[in-house]
Short mmCIF file of C-alpha atoms and ligand atoms in Angstrom, two decimals:
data_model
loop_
_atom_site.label_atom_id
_atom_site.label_comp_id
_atom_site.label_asym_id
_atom_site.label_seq_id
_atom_site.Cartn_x
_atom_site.Cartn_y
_atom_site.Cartn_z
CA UNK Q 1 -8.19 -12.54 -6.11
CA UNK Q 2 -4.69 -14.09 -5.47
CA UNK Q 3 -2.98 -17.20 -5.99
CA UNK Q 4 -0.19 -17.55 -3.41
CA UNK Q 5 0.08 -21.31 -3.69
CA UNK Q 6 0.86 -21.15 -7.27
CA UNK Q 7 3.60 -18.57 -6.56
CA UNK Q 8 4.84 -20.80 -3.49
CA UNK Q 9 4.96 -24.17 -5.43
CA UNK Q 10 7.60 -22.25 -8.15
CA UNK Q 11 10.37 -21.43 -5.09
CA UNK Q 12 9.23 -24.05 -2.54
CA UNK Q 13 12.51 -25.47 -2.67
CA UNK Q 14 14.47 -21.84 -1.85
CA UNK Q 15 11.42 -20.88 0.87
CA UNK Q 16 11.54 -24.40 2.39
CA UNK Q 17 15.48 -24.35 2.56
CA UNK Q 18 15.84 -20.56 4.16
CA UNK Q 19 12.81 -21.57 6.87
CA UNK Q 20 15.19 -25.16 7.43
CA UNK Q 21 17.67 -22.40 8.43
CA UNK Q 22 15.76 -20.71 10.93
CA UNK Q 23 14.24 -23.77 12.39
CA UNK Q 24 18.06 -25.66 13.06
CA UNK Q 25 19.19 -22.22 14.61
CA UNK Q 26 16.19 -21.30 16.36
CA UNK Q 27 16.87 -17.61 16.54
CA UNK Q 28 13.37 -16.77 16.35
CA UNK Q 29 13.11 -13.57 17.71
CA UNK Q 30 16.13 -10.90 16.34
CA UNK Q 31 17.60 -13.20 14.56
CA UNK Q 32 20.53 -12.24 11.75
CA UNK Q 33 17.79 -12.92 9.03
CA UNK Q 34 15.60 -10.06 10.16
CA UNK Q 35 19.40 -7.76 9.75
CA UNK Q 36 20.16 -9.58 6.42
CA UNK Q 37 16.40 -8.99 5.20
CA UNK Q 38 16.20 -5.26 6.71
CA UNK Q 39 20.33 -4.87 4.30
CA UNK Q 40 18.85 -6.28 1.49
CA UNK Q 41 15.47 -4.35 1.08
CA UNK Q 42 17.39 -1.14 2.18
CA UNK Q 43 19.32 -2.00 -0.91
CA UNK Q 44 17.03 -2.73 -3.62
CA UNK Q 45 14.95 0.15 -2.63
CA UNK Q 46 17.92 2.63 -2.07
CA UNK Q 47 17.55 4.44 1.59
CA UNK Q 48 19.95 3.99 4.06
CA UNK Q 49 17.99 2.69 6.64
CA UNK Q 50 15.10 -0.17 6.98
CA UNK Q 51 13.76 -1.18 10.16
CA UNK Q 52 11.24 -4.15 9.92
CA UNK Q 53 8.09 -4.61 12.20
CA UNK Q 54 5.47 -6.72 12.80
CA UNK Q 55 2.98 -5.11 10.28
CA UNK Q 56 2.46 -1.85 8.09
CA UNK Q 57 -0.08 -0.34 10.37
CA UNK Q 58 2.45 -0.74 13.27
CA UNK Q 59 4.90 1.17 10.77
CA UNK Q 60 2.65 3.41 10.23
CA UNK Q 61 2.07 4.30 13.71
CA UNK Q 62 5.69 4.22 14.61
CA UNK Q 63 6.47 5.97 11.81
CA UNK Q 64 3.88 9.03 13.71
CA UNK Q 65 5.31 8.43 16.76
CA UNK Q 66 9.03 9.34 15.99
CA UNK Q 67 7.76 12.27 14.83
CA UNK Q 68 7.45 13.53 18.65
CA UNK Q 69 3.71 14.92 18.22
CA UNK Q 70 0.87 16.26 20.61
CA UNK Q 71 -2.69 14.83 20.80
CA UNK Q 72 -4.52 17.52 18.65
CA UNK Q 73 -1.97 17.84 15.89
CA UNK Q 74 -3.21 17.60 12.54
CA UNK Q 75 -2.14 14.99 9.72
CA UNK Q 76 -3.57 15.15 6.73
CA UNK Q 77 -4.03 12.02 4.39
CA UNK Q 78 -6.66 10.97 1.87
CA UNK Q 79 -9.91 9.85 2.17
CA UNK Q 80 -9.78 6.74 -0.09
CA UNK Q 81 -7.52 4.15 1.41
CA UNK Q 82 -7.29 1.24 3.90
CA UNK Q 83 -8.70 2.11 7.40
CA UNK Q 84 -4.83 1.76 8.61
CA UNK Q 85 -3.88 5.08 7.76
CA UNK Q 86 -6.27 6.97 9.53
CA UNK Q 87 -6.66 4.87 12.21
CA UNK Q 88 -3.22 5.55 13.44
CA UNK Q 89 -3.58 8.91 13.55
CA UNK Q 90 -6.67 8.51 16.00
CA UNK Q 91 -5.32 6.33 18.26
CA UNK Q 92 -2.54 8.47 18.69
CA UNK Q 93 -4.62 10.87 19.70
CA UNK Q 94 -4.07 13.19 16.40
CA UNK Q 95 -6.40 14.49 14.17
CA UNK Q 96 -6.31 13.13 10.54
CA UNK Q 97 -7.49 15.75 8.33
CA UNK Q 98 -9.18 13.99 4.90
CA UNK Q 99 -8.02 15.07 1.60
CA UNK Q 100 -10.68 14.03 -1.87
CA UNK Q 101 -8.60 11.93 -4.51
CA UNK Q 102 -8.18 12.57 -7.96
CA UNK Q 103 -10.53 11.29 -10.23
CA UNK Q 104 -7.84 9.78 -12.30
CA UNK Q 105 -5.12 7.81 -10.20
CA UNK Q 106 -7.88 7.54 -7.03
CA UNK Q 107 -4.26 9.32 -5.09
CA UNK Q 108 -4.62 12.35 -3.08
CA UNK Q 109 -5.62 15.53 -5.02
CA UNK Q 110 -2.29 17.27 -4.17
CA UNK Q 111 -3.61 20.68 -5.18
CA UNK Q 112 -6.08 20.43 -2.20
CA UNK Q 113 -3.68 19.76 0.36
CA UNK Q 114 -2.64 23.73 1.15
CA UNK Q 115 -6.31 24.48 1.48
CA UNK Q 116 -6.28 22.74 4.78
CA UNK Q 117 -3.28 23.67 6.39
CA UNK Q 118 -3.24 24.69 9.68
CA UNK Q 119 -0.94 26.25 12.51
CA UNK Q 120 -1.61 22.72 13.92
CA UNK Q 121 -0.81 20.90 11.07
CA UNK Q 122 2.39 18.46 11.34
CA UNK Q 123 2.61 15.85 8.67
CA UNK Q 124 1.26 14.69 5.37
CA UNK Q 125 1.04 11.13 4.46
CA UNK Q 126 0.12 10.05 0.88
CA UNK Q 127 -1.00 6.77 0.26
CA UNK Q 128 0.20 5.06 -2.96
CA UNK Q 129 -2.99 3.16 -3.63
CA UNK Q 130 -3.24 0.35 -5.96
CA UNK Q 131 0.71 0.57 -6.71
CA UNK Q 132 1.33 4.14 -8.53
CA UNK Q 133 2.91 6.86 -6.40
CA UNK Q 134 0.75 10.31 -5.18
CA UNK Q 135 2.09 13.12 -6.56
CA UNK Q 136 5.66 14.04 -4.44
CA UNK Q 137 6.99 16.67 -6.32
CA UNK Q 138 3.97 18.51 -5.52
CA UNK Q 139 4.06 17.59 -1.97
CA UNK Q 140 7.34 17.41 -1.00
CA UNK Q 141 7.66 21.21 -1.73
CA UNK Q 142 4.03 22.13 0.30
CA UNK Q 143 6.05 20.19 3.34
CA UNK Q 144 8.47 22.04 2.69
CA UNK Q 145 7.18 25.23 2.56
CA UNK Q 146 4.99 24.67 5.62
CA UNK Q 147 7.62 22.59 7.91
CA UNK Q 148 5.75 19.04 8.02
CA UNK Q 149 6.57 15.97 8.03
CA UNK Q 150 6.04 13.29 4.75
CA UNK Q 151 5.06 10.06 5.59
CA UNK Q 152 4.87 7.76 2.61
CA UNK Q 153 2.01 5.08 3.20
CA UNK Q 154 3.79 2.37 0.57
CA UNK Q 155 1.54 -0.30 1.45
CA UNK Q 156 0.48 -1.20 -2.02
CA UNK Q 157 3.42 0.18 -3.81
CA UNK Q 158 6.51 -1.68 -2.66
CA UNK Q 159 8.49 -1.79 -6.31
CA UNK Q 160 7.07 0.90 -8.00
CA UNK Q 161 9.13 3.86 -9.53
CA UNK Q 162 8.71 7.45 -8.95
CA UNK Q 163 9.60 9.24 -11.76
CA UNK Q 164 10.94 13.29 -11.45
CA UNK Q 165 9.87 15.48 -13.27
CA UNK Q 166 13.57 16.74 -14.58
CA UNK Q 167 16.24 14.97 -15.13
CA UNK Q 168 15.03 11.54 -15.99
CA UNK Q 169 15.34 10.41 -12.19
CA UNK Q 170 13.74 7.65 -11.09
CA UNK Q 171 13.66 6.22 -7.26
CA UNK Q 172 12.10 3.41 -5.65
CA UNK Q 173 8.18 4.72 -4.17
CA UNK Q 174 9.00 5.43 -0.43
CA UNK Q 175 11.68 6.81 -0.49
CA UNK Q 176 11.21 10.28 -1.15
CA UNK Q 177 9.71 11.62 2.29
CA UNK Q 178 10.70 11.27 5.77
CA UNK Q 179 9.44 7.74 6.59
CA UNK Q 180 8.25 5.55 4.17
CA UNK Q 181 5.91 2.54 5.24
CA UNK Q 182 5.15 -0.72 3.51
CA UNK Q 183 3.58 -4.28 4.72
CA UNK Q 184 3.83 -7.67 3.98
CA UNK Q 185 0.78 -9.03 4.54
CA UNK Q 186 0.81 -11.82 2.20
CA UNK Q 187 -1.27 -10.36 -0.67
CA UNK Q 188 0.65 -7.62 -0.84
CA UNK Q 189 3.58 -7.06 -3.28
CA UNK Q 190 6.29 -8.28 -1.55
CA UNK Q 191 4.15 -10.93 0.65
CA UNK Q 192 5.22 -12.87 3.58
CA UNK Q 193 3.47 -15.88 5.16
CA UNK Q 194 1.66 -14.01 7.81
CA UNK Q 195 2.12 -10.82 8.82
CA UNK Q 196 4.76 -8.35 8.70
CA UNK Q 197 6.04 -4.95 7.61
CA UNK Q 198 8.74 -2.37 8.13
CA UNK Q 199 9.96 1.25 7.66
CA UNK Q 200 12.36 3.05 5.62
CA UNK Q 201 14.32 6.24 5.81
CA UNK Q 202 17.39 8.36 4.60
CA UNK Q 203 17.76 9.89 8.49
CA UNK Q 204 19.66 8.17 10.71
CA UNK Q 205 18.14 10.05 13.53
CA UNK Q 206 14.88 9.02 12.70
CA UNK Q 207 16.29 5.24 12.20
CA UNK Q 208 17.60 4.77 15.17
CA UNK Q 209 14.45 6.23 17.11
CA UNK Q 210 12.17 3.96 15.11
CA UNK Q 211 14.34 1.11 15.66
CA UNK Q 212 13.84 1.68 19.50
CA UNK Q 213 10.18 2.52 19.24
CA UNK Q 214 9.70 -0.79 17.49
CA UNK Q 215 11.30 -2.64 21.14
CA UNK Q 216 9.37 -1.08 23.70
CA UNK Q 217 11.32 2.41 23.33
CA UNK Q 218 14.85 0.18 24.68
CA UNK Q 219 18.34 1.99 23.45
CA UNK Q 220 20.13 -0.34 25.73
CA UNK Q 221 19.00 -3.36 27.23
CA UNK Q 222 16.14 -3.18 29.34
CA UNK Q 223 17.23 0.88 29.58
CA UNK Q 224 14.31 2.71 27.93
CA UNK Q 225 14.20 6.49 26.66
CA UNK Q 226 10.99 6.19 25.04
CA UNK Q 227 7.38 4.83 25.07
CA UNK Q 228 7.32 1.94 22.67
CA UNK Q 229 5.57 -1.28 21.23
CA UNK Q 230 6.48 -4.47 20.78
CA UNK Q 231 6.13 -4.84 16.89
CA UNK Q 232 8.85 -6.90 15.57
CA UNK Q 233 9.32 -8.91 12.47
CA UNK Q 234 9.83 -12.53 13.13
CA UNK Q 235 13.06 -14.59 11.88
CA UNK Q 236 10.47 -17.60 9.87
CA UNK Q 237 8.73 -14.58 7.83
CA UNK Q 238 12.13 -12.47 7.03
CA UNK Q 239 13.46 -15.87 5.81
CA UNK Q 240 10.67 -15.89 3.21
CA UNK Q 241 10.90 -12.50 2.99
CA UNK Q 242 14.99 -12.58 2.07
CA UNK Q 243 13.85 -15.41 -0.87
CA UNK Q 244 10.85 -13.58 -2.39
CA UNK Q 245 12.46 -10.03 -2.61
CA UNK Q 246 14.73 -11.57 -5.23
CA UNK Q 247 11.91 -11.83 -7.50
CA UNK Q 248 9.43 -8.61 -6.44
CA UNK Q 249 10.77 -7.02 -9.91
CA UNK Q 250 9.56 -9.74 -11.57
CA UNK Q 251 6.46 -9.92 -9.97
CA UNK Q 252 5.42 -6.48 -10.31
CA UNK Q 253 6.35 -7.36 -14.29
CA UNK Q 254 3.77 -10.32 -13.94
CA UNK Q 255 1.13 -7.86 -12.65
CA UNK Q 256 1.87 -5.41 -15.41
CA UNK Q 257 1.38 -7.93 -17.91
CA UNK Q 258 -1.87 -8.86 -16.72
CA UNK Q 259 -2.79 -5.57 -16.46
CA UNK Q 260 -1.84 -4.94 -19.85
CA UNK Q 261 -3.97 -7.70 -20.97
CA UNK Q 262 -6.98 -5.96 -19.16
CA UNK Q 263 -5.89 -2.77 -20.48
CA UNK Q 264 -6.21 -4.04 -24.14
CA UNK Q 265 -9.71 -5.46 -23.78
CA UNK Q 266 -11.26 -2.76 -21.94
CA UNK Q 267 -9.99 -0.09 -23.24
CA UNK Q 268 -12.33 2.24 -25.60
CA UNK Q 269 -15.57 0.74 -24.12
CA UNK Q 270 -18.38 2.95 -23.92
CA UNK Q 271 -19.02 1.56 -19.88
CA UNK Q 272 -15.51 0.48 -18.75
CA UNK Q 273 -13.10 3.23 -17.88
CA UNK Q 274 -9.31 1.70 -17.53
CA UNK Q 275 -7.01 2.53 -14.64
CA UNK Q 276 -4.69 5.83 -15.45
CA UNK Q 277 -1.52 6.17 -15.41
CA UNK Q 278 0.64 8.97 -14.56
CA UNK Q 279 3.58 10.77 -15.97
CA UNK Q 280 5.33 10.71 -12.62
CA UNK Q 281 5.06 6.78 -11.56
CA UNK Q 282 5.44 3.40 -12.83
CA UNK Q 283 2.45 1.42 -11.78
CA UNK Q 284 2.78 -2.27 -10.55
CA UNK Q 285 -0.66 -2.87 -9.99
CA UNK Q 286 -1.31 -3.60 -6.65
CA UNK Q 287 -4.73 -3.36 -7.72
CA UNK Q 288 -6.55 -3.37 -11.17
CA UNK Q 289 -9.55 -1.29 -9.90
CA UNK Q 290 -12.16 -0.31 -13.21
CA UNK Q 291 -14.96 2.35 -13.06
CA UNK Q 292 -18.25 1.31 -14.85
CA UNK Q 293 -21.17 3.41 -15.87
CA UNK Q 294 -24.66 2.37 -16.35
CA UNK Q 295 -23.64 -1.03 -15.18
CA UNK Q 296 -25.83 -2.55 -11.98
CA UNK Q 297 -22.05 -3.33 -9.83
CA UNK Q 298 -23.69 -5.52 -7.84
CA UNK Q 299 -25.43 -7.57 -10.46
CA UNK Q 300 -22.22 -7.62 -12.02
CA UNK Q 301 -20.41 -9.32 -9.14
CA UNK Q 302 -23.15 -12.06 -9.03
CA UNK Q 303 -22.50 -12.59 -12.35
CA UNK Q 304 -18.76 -13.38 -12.30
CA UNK Q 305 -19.09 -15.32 -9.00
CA UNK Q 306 -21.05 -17.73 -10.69
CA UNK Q 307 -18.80 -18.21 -13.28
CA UNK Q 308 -16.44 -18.70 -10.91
CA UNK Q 309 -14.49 -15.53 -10.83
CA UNK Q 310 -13.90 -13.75 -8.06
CA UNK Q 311 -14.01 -9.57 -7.74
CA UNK Q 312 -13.61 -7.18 -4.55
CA UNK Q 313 -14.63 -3.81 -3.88
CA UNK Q 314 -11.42 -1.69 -2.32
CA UNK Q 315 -13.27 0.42 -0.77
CA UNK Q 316 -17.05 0.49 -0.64
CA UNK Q 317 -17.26 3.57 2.25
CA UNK Q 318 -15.07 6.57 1.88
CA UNK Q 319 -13.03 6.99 5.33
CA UNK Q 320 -14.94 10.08 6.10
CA UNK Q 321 -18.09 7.79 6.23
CA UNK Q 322 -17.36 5.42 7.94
CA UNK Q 323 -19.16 4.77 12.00
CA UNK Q 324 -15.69 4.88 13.84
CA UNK Q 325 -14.93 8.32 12.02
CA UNK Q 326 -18.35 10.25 12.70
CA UNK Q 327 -16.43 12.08 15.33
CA UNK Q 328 -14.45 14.18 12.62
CA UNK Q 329 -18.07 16.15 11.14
CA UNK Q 330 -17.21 15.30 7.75
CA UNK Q 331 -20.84 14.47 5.81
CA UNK Q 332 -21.92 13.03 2.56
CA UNK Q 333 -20.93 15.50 -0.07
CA UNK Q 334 -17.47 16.36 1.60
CA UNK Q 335 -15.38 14.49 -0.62
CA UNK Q 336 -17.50 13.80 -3.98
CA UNK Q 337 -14.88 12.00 -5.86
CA UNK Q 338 -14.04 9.36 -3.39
CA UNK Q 339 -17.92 9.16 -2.76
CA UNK Q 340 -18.69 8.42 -6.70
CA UNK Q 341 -15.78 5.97 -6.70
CA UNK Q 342 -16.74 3.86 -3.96
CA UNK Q 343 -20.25 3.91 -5.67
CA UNK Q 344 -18.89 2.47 -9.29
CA UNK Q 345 -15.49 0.78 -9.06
CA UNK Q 346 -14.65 -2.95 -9.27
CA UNK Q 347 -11.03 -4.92 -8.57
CA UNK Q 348 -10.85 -7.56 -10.68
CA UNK Q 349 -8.19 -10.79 -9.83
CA UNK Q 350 -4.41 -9.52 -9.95
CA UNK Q 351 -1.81 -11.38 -8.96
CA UNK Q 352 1.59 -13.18 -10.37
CA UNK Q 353 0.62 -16.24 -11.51
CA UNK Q 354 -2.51 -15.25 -14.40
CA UNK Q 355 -2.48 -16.82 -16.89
CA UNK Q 356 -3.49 -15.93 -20.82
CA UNK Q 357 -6.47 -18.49 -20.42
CA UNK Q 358 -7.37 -17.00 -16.85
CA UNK Q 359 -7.44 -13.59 -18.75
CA UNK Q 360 -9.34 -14.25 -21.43
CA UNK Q 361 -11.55 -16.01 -19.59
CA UNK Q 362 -12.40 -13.26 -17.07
CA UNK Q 363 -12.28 -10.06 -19.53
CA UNK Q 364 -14.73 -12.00 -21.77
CA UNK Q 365 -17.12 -12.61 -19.16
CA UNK Q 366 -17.01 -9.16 -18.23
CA UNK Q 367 -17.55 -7.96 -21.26
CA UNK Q 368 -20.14 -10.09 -22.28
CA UNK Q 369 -21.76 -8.79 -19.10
CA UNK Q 370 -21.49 -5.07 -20.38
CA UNK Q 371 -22.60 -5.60 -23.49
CA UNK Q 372 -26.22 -7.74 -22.90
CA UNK Q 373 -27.16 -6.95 -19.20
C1 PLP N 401 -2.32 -3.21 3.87
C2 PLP N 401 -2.29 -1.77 4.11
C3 PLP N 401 -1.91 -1.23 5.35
C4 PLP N 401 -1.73 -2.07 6.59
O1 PLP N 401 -0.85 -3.11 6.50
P1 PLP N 401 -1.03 -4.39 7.48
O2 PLP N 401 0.24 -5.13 7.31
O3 PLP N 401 -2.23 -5.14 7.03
O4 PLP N 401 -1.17 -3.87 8.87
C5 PLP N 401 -1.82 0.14 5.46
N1 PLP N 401 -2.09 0.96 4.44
C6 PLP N 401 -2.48 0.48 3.23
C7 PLP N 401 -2.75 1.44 2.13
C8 PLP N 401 -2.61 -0.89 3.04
O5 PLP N 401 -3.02 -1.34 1.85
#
């Protein structure tokens, strides 16, 4: 689905140099390449503050816990995404309240998000699935009218452009609410070499809580004002980190070209229906995720395994039906969109380094497959 030695073998030479550094220094832990990594991506994405961590469901849980809550509180978040999101919200004791996605961009159906407000209800956190931003506009001004909280769950959207209605404003996805969180597990946008994420944010008061929160809740040294984790970003991945960032513009071009190419062959075939866009984001293609209809998935998948091309499903069980979640009463038939696309969708290989063979090669079989089977 990826190729992350092809991407490594074109900037060896830069990743091998900036890890050199860390090694001969051996500030492993807090070093001043985490600081220059957490400037730089504060930079390209615009906010004034980054704090990294060890992961982006750490950042998403830190990201809840500066937000001072009480077991009970409600967050509400959608019901087709990684587990991550929700399951920060349960094990701090909160109570994530799903949300069905829209047919369209598989992001949270925005309209439905008053219809579950609550007096208990303290954030919102949108999840930018597949790299295309949830609608903000629209939810920025329910938090606002309602007093919560916005947590931006940026995870597969690190790059991508939200796009304002008026104006012709454009800001990096993230940004826009409260917190925004992103990772860097390796297959991820911006990827590191194991794993890694961090949190951004325009409020300094929030910043410098989060940036305590990540060590153990310490302001000063070994004095602590809050209950905290350990979740830190390592020195050898923000090295890698510092060298790839140069080029995530480029490689969320790479993914749009591919994506493009996809887009092309697909597109107009009676069984295939293409990823949408959206008038209010740029899309970098985290994922290219296709409906089909009348197609037999799973026969499908065989198919393209044994020619040798590989295809996930992200995600085969809505969150709402899933074992761990039983304990929230939600039942088949709750969220009927999310349910039908977990039934018919298919992510086919996206990554930087795809070639026009690779392309070809893959859309042909697929459609082959379509057309006879
Ligand atoms: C990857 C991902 C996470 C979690 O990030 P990790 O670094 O793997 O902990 C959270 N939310 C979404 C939407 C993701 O895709």
């Amino acid at each position: 689905m990826v190729d992350l030695k092809g991407q490594y073998q074109k900037i060896k030479n830069e990743i091998d140099d900036s890890l050199r550094e860390v090694f001969d220094t051996t500030a492993f832990i807090r070093g001043p390449k985490v600081k220059e990594f957490e400037t730089a991506l504060a930079s390209y994405l615009g906010v004034k503050k980054v704090i990294a961590c060890a992961n982006g469901t750490d950042a998403l849980q830190v990201a809840l816990m500066a937000l001072e809550l009480k077991p009970g509180d409600e967050i509400i978040t959608s019901d087709f995404t990684f587990i991550a999101t929700v399951e920060v919200i349960a094990l701090l004791g909160l109570k994530p309240v799903l949300i069905d996605v829209d047919i369209n961009t598989f992001n949270i159906e925005a309209h439905a998000i008053e219809n579950v407000i609550t007096d208990r209800t303290k954030a919102i956190i949108p999840v930018h699935l597949f790299g295309q931003c949830s609608n903000m506009e629209k939810i920025m001004s329910i938090a606002q009218k309602y007093n919560l909280y916005v947590i931006e769950d940026n995870a597969q959207a690190l790059g991508t452009e939200y796009i304002f209605s008026t104006g012709n404003n454009r800001v990096k996805s993230g940004t826009i609410g409260d917190i925004g969180c992103t990772s860097f597990f390796p297959s991820k946008n911006l990827g590191c070499y194991g794993d890694g994420g961090a949190l951004f944010t325009n409020n300094d008061e929030l910043a410098e809580r989060i940036s305590s929160l990540v060590n153990h809740g310490m302001t000063m040294q070994y004095y602590h004002d809050f209950v905290g984790i350990n979740s830190r970003l390592d020195s050898v991945q923000a090295a890698i980190l510092l060298i790839k960032l140069k080029y995530l513009d480029n490689y969320c071009k790479e993914r749009q070209k591919a994506a493009a190419y996809y887009n092309r062959k697909f597109s107009g075939h009676p069984k295939l229906i293409i990823p949408a866009g959206s008038s209010f984001s740029s899309h970098v293609f985290h994922q290219y995720t296709l409906r089909f209809i009348d197609v037999d998935r799973q026969k499908l998948m065989e198919y393209l395994k044994s020619k040798g091309i590989p295809t996930a499903i992200y995600y085969p069980v809505p969150l709402h039906l899933q074992n761990a979640y039983k304990y929230l009463n939600y039942t088949e038939g709750d969220f009927p969109v999310t349910e039908a696309l977990c039934k018919t969708i298919i992510s086919l290989p996206m990554h930087t380094e795809l070639d026009e063979e690779q392309l070809e090669y893959i859309t042909t079989n697929i459609l082959n497959f379509a057309d006879n089977y």
